Short mmCIF file of C-alpha atoms and ligand atoms in Angstrom, two decimals:
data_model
loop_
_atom_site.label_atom_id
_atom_site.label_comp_id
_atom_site.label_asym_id
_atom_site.label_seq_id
_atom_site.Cartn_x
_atom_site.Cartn_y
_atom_site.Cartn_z
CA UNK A 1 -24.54 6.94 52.90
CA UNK A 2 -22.02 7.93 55.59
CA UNK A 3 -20.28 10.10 53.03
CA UNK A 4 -23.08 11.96 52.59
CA UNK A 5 -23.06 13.87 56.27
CA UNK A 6 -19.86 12.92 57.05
CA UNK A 7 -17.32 13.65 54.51
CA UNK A 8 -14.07 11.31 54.27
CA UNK A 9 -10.82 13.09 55.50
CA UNK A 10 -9.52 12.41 51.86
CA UNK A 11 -12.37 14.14 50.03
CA UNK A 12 -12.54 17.22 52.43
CA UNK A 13 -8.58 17.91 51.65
CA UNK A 14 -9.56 17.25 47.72
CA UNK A 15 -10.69 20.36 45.39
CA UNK A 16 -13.27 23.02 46.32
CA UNK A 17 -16.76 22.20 45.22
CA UNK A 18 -15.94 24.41 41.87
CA UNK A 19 -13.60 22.43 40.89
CA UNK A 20 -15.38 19.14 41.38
CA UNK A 21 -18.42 20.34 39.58
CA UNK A 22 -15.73 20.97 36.57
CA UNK A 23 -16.84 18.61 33.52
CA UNK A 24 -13.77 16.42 31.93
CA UNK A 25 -11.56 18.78 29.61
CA UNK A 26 -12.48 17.45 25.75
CA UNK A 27 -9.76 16.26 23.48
CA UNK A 28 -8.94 16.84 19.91
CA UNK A 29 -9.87 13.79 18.20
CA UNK A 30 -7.42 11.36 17.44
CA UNK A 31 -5.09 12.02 14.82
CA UNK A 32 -6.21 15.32 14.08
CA UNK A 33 -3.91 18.46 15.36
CA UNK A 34 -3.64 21.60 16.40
CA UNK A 35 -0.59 24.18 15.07
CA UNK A 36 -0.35 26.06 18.09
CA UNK A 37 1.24 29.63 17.61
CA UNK A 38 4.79 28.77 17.73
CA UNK A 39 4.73 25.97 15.16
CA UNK A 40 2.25 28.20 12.88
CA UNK A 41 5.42 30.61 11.60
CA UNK A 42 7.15 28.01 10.21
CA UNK A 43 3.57 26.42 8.19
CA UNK A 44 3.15 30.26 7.30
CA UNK A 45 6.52 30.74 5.72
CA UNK A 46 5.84 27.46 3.65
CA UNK A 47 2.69 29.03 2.36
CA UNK A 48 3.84 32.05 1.60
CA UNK A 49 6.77 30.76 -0.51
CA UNK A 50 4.41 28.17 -2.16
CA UNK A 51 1.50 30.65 -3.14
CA UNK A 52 4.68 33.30 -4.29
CA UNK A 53 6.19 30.09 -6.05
CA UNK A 54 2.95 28.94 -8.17
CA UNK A 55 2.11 32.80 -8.45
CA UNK A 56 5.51 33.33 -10.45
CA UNK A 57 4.21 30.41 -13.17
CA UNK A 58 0.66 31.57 -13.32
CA UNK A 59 -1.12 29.26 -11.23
CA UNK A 60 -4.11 30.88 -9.28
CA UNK A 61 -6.28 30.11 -6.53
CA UNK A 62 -9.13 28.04 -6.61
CA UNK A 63 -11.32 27.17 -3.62
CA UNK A 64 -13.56 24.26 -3.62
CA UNK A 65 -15.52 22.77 -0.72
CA UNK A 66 -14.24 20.08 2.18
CA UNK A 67 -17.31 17.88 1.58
CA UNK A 68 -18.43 16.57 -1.66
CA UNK A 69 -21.29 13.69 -2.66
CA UNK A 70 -18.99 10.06 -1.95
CA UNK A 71 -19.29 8.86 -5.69
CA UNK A 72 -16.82 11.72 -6.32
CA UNK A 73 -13.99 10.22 -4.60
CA UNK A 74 -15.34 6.38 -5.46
CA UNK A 75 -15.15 7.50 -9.10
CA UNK A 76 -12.10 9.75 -9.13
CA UNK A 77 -9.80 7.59 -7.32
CA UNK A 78 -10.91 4.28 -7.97
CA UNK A 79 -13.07 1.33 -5.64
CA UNK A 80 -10.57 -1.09 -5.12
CA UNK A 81 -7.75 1.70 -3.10
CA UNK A 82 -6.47 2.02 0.43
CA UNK A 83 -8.52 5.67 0.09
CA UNK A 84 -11.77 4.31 -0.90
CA UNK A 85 -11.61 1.13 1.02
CA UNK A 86 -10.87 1.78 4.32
CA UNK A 87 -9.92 5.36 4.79
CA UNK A 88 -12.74 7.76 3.68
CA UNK A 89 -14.86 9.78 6.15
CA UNK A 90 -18.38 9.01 5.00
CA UNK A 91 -21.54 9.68 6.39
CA UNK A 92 -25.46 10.48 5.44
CA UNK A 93 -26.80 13.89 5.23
CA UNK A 94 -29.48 13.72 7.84
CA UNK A 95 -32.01 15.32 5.56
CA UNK A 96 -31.77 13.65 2.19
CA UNK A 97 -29.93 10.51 3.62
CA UNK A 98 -27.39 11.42 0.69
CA UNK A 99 -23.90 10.12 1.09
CA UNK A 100 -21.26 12.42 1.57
CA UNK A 101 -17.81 12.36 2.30
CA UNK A 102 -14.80 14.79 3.77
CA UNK A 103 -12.68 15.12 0.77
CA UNK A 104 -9.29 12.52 1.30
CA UNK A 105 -7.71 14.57 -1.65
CA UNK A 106 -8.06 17.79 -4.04
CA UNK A 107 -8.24 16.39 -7.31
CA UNK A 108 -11.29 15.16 -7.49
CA UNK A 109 -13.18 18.31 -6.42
CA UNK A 110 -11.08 20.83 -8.74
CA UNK A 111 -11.71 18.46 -11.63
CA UNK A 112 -15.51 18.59 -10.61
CA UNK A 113 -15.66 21.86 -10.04
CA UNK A 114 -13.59 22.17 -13.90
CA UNK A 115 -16.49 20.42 -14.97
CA UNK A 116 -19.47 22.46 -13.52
CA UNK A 117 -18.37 25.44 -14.37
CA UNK A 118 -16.94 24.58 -18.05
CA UNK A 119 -13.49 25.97 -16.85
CA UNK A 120 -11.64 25.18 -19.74
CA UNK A 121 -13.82 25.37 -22.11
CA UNK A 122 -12.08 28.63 -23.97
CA UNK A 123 -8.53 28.28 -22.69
CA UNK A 124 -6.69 25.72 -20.17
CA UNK A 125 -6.16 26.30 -16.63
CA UNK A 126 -3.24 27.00 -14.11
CA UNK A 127 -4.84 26.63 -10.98
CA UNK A 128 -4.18 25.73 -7.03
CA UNK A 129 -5.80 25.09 -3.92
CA UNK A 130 -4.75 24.48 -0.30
CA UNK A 131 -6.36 23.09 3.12
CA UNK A 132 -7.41 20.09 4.93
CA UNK A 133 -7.94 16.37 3.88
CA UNK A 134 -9.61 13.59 5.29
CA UNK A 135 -8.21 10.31 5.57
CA UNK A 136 -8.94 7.57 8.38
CA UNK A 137 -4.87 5.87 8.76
CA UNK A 138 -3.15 4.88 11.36
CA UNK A 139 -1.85 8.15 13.32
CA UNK A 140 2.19 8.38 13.43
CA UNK A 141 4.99 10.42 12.56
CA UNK A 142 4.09 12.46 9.19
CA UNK A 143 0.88 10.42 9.03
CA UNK A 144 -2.56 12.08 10.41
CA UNK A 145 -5.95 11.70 10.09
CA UNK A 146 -6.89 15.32 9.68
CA UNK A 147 -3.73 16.54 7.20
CA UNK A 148 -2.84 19.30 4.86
CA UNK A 149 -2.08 19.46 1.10
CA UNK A 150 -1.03 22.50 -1.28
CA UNK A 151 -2.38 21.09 -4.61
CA UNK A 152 -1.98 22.31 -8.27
CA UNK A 153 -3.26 21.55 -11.60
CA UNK A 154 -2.88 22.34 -14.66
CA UNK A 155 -6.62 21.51 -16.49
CA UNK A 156 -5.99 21.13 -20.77
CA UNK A 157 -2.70 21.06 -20.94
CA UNK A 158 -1.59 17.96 -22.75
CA UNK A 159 2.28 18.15 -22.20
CA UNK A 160 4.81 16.88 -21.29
CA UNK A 161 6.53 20.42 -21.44
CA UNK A 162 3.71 21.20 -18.20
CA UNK A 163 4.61 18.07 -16.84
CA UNK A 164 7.91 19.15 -16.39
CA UNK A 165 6.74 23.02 -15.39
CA UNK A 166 5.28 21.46 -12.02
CA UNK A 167 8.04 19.49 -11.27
CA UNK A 168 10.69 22.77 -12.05
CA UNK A 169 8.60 24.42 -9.89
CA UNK A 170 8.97 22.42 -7.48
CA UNK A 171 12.55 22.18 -7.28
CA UNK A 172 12.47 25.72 -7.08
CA UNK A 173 10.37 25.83 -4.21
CA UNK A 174 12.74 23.36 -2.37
CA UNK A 175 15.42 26.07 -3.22
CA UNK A 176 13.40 28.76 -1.89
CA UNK A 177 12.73 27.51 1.40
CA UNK A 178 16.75 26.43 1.68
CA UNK A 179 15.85 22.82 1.70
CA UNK A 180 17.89 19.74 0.15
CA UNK A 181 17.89 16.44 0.02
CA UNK A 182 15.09 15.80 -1.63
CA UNK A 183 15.04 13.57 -4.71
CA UNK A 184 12.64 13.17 -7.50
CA UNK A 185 11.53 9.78 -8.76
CA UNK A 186 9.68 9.65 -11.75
CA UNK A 187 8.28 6.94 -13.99
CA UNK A 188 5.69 6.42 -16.90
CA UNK A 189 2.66 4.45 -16.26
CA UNK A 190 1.48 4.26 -19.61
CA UNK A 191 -1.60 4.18 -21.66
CA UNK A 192 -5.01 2.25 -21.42
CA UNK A 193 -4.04 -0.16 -24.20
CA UNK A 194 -0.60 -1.21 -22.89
CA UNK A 195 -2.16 -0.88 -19.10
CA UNK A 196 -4.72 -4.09 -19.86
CA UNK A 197 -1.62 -6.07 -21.13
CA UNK A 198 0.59 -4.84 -18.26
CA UNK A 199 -2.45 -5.78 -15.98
CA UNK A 200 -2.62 -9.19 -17.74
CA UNK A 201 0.91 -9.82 -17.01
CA UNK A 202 0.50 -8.71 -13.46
CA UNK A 203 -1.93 -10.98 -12.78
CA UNK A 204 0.10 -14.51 -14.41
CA UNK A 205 3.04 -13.14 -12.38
CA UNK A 206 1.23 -13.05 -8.61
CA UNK A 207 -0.66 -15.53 -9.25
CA UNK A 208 2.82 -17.86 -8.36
CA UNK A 209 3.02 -15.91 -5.68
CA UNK A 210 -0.82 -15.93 -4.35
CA UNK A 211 0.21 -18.15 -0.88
CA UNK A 212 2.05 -14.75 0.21
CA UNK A 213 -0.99 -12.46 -0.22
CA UNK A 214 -2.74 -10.95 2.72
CA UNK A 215 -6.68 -10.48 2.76
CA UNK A 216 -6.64 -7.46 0.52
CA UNK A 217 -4.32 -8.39 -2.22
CA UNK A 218 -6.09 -11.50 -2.25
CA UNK A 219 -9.14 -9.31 -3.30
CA UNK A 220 -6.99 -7.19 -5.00
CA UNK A 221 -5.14 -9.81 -7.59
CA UNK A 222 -8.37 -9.48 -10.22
CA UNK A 223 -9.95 -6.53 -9.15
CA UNK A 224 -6.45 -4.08 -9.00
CA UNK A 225 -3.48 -6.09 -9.53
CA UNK A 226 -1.41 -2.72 -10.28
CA UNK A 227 -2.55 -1.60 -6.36
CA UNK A 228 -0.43 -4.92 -5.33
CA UNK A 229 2.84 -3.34 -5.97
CA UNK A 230 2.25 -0.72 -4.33
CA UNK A 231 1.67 -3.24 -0.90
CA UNK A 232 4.50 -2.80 1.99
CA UNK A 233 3.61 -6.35 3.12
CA UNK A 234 7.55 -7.51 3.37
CA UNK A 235 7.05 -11.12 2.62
CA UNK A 236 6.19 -9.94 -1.23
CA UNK A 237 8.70 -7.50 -2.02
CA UNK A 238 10.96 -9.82 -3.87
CA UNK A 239 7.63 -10.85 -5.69
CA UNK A 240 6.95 -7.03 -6.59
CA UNK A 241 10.27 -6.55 -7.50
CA UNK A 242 10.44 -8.88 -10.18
CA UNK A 243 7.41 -8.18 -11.56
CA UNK A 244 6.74 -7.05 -15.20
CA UNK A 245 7.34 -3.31 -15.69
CA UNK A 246 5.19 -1.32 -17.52
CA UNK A 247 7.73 0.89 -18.49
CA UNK A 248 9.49 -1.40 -20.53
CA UNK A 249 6.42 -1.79 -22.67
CA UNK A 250 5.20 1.45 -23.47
CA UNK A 251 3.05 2.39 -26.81
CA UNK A 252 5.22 4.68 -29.20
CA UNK A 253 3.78 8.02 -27.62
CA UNK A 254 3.50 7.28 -24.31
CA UNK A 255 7.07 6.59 -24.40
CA UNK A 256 7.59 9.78 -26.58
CA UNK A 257 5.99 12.09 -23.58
CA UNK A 258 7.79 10.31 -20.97
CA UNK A 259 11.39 11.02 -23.09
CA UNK A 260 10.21 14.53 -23.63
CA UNK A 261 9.83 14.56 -20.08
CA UNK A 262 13.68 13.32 -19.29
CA UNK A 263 14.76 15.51 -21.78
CA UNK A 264 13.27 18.76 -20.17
CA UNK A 265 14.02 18.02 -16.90
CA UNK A 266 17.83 17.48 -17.78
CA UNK A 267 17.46 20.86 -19.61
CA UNK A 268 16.35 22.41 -16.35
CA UNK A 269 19.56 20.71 -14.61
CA UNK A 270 16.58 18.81 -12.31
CA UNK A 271 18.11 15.58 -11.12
CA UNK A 272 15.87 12.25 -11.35
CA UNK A 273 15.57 8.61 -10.80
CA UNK A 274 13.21 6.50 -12.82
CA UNK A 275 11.48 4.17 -10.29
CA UNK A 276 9.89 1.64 -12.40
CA UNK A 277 7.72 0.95 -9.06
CA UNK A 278 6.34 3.78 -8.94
CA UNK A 279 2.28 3.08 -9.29
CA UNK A 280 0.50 5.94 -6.49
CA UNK A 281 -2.02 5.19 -4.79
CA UNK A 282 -5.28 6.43 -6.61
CA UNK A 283 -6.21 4.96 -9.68
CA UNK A 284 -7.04 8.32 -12.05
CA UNK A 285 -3.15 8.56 -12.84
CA UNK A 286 -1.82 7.09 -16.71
CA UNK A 287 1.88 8.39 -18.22
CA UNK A 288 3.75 10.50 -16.03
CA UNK A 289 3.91 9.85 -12.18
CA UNK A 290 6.31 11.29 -10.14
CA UNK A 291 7.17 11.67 -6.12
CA UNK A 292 9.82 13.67 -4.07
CA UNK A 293 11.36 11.73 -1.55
CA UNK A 294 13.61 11.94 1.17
CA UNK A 295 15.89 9.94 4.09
CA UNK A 296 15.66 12.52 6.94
CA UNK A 297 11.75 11.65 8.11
CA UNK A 298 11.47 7.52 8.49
CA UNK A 299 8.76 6.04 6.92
CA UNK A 300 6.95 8.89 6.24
CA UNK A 301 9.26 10.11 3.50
CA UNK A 302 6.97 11.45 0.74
CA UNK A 303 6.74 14.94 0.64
CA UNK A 304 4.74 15.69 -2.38
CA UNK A 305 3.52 13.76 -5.37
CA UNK A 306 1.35 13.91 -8.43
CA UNK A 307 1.24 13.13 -12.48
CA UNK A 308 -0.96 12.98 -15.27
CA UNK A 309 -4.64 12.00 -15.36
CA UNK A 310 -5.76 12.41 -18.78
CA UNK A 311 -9.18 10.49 -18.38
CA UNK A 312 -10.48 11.82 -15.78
CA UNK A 313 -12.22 14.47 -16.79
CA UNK A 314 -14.24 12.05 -19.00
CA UNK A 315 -13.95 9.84 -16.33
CA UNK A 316 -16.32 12.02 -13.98
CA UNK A 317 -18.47 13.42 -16.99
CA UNK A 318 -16.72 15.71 -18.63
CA UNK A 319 -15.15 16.22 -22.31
CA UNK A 320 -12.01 14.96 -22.74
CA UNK A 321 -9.11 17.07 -21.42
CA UNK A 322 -5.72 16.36 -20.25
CA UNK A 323 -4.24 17.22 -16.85
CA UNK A 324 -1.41 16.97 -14.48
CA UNK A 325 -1.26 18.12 -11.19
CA UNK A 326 0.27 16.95 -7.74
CA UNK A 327 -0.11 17.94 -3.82
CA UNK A 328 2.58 18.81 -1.57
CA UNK A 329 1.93 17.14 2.22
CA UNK A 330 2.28 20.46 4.34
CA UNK A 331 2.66 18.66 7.92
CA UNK A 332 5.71 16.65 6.18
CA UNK A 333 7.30 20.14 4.72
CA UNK A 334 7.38 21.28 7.97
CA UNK A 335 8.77 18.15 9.63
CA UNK A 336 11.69 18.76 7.37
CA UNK A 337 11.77 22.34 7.77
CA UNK A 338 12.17 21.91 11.35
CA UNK A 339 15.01 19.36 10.89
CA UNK A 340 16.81 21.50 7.88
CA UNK A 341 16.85 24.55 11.03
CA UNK A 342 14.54 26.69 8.68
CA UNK A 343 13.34 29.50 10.95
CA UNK A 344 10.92 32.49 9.85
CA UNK A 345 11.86 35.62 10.69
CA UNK A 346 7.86 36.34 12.58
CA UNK A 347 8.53 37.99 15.54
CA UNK A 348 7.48 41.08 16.36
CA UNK A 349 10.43 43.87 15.73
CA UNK A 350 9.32 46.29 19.16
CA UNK A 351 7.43 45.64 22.04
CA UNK A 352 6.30 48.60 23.92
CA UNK A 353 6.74 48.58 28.26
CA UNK A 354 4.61 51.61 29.64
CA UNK A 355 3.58 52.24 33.10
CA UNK A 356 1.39 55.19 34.31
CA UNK A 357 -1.69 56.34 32.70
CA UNK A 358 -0.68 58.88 30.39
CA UNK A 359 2.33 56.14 29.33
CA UNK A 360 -0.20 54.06 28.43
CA UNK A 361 -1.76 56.06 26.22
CA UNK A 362 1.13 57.75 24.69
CA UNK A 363 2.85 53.73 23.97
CA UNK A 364 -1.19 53.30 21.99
CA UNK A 365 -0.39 56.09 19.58
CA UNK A 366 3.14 56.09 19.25
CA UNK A 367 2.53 51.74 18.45
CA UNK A 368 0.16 53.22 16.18
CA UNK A 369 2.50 55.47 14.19
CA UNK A 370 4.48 52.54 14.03
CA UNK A 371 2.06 50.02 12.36
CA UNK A 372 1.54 52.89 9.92
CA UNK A 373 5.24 52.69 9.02
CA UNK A 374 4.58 49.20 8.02
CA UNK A 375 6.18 47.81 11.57
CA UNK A 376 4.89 45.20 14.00
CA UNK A 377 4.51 46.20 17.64
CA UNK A 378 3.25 44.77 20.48
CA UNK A 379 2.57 46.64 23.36
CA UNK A 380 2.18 45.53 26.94
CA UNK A 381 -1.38 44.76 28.40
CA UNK A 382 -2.51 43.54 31.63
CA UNK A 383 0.22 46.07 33.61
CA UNK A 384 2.90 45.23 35.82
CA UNK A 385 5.90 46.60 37.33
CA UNK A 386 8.90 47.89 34.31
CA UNK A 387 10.93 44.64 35.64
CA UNK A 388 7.56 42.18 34.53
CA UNK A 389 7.46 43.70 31.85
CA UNK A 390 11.16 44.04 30.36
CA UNK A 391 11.00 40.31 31.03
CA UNK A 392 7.87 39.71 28.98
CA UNK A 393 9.49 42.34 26.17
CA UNK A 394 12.76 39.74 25.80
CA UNK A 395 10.09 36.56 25.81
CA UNK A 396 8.00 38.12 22.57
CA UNK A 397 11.55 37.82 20.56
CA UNK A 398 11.31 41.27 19.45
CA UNK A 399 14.22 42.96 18.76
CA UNK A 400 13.99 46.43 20.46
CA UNK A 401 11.78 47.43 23.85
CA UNK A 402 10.51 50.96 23.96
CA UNK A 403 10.03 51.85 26.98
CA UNK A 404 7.60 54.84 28.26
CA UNK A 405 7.81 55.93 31.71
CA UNK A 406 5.70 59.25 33.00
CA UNK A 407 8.76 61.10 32.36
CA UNK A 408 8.94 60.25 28.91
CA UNK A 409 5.61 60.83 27.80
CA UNK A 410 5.29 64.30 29.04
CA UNK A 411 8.48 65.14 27.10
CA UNK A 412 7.17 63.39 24.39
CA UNK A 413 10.18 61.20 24.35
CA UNK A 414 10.72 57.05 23.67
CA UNK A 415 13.72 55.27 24.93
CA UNK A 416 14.88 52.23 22.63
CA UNK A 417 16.76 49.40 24.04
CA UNK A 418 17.92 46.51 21.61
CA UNK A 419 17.29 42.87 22.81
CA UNK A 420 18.92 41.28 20.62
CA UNK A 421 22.12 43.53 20.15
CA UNK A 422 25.10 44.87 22.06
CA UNK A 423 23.70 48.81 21.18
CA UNK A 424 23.30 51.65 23.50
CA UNK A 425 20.22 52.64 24.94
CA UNK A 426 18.81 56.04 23.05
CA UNK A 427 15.89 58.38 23.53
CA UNK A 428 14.02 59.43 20.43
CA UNK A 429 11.21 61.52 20.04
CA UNK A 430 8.12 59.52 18.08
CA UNK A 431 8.81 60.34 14.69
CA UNK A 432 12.24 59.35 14.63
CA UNK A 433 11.37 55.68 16.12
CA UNK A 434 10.88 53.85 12.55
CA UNK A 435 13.61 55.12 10.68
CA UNK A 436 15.99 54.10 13.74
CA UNK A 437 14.23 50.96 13.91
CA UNK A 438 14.57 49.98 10.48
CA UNK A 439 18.19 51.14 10.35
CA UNK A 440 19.50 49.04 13.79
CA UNK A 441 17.16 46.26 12.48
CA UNK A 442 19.60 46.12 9.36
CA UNK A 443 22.74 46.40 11.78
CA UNK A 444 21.74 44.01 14.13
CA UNK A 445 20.08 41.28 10.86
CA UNK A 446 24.10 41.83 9.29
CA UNK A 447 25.90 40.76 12.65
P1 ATP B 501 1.66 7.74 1.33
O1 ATP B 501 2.27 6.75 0.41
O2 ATP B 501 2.65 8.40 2.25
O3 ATP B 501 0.45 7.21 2.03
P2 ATP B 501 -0.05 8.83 -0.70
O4 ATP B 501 0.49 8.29 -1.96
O5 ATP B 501 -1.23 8.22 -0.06
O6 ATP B 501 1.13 8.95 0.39
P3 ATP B 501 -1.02 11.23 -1.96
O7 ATP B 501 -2.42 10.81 -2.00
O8 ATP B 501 -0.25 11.25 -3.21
O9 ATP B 501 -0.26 10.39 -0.84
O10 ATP B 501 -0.91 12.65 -1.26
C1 ATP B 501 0.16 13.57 -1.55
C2 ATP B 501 0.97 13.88 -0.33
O11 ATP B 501 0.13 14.15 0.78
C3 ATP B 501 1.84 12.74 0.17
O12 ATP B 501 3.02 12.69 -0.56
C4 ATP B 501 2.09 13.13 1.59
O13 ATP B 501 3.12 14.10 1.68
C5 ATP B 501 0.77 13.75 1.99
N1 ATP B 501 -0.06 12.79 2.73
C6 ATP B 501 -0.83 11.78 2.24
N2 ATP B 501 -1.48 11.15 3.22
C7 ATP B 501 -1.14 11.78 4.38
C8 ATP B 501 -1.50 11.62 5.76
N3 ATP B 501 -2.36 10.69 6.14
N4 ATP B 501 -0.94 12.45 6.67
C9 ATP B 501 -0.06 13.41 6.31
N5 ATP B 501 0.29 13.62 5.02
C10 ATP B 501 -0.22 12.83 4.07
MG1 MG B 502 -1.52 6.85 1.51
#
């Protein structure tokens, strides 16, 4: 071809032969993310607060794998869901051709893992877990394929005073982190016995309404009718909302626990709603369900949600044991972190500028010292003229620059400009750099 000994004007101005040889950049798949560093504070401070939160009611850490064996999650949350239908990430184990899945939710595997390792068998069990789920949606705002959940449960306790524990706590995590506007719904979905008449009446009520069903509550009318209320499609919402509640018709104790419930959460001063809607979306809950909602993210407006699953346990092979848990949706809290104007305090507090070989090594131990002090420094790498790097010093936020010259490190000498502050410039010698930091730090945090 011509091209080949006689290269086209075009392709001889294009890239060196480097850069054509260089393969296509790869992607992150599709609805899964990355936090890049200046997002990851803000995710940070919400686990802190969360882990210090549970912590302060007794709830500890348990860590259970991302993959587990697919009847899990077919069991746990029910055949005939939106999870279990259509959004699960299943696939064979190439040895053993046995069918595994990346876990859509927590529950499942800490009730497992309850199981295996006969958790509550002397006492119940305060216990959370935190990381990534699996579910194959439709990507958009506050909805991902690859998301995050802080999850809690508490394994044998038969409430409702824990019922109400996890939803205090809550509240007083949303207090913590200086956000509002976040209301609780709460409703009671009852008992197996009043459930199959509920489900009964369900199914005589949509089935005057079966010319408005789409494919899946077609299938769904027999199989699930309670998933049908749950369904966003808008030509059936007057349908769902006239629909028999099972909240009028509760059996005497379910309707006991669920008053206990009120009554507790008035006690606490926590503000609710009961949403006689309110279903969720896996099929392990029964009595209490609840879910915080709010305005300020669109359609995505869940930020956490749980209740009581008293039959799963047996459910999945175990002995019977009450529980109630619920998962917070981490991408969400930070959504509305970012639009309260919650902003961690995670930058660095000095940033050392040094230039000249012995600087260099004088800024190493004096940073150091520092870090022994408990403080976070950074200190320059890669060179550059004091200017470069004064300018890199006010880009890492930090709230002081030390800065060594030659001069100052045979005197043994630091000089300390604030960033972030009208003060004057002073020279210290090393050992009087973290007390003075500390102090202007509290001058400059009070202004
Ligand atoms: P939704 O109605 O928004 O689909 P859900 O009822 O399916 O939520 P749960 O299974 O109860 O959600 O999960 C608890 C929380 O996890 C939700 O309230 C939400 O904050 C978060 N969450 C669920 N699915 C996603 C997702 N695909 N992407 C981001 N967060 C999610
Ligand atoms: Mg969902």
């Amino acid at each position: 071809m011509i091209a080949q000994t006689k290269p086209s004007p075009q392709a001889a101005a294009a890239a060196p032969a480097a850069r054509e040889r260089r393969p296509a950049a790869i992607q992150a798949v599709r609805g899964m993310n990355d936090v890049l560093p200046d997002e990851a504070g803000l995710w940070e401070h919400f686990e802190d607060a969360a882990r210090e939160v549970f912590g302060q009611y007794g709830y500890r850490n348990l860590r259970v794998p991302v993959v587990e064996a697919t009847p899990l999650f077919v069991r746990a949350i029910g055949q005939v869901t939106d999870v279990v239908e259509h959004e699960m990430y299943t696939f064979d184990d190439r040895l053993n051709g046995e069918s595994l899945t990346l876990r859509p939710e927590a529950t499942a595997g800490i009730v497992r893992a309850a199981i295996e390792h006969n958790l509550t068998y002397e006492r119940p069990q305060r216990v959370w877990t935190a990381g990534p789920m699996f579910r194959h949606e439709r990507p958009q705002k506050g909805r991902y394929r690859q998301f995050h959940q802080f999850d809690v449960e508490a394994l044998g306790f038969a409430g409702p005073d824990v019922d109400a524990e996890q939803i205090v706590m809550l509240a007083r995590l949303w207090r913590r982190l200086g956000l509002d506007g976040i209301r609780l719904e709460i409703n009671s979905i009852g008992d197996p016995d009043e459930r199959r008449a509920h489900r009964a009446a369900l199914i005589a009520h949509f089935e005057r309404h079966r010319e408005l069903f789409n494919e899946d509550e077609q299938r769904r009318l027999y199989a699930n009718p309670l998933r049908i209320l749950d369904s966003k499609n808008p030509a059936l919402q007057p349908a769902i909302a006239a629909a028999p509640r099972l909240v009028d018709s509760l059996s005497d104790p379910a309707r006991t626990h669920f008053d206990g419930l009120q009554q507790l959460l008035a006690g606490h001063g926590v503000a609710f709603t009961i949403n006689p809607r309110l279903v969720r979306g896996l099929d392990y809950y029964n009595r209490t369900v609840f879910e915080w909602v709010t305005e300020r993210l669109g359609a995505q407006g869940t930020v956490a949600g749980g209740g009581r699953y008293d039959g799963l346990f047996e459910q999945l092979g175990g002995k019977p044991t009450p529980a109630c848990g619920f998962a917070i949706g981490c991408e969400r809290m930070v959504l509305l972190m970012q639009d309260s104007g919650v902003v961690p305090a995670a930058v660095p507090e000095a940033y050392i500028v040094h230039v000249g070989e012995q600087a260099g090594k004088f800024a190493a131990t004096v940073a150091e010292n520092l870090r022994d002090a408990g403080l976070s420094v950074v200190v320059n790498a890669g060179g550059g003229s004091f200017k470069t790097q004064m300018k890199r010093a006010d880009a890492s936020g930090a709230r002081f620059a030390l800065i060594v010259g030659e001069d100052e490190a045979a005197a043994n000498r630091v000089a300390v400009k604030p960033l972030r502050s009208a003060g004057e410039q002073v020279t210290l010698a090393p050992g009087e750099l973290a007390a003075r930091l500390a102090a202007q730090g509290e001058d400059s945090g009070a202004r």
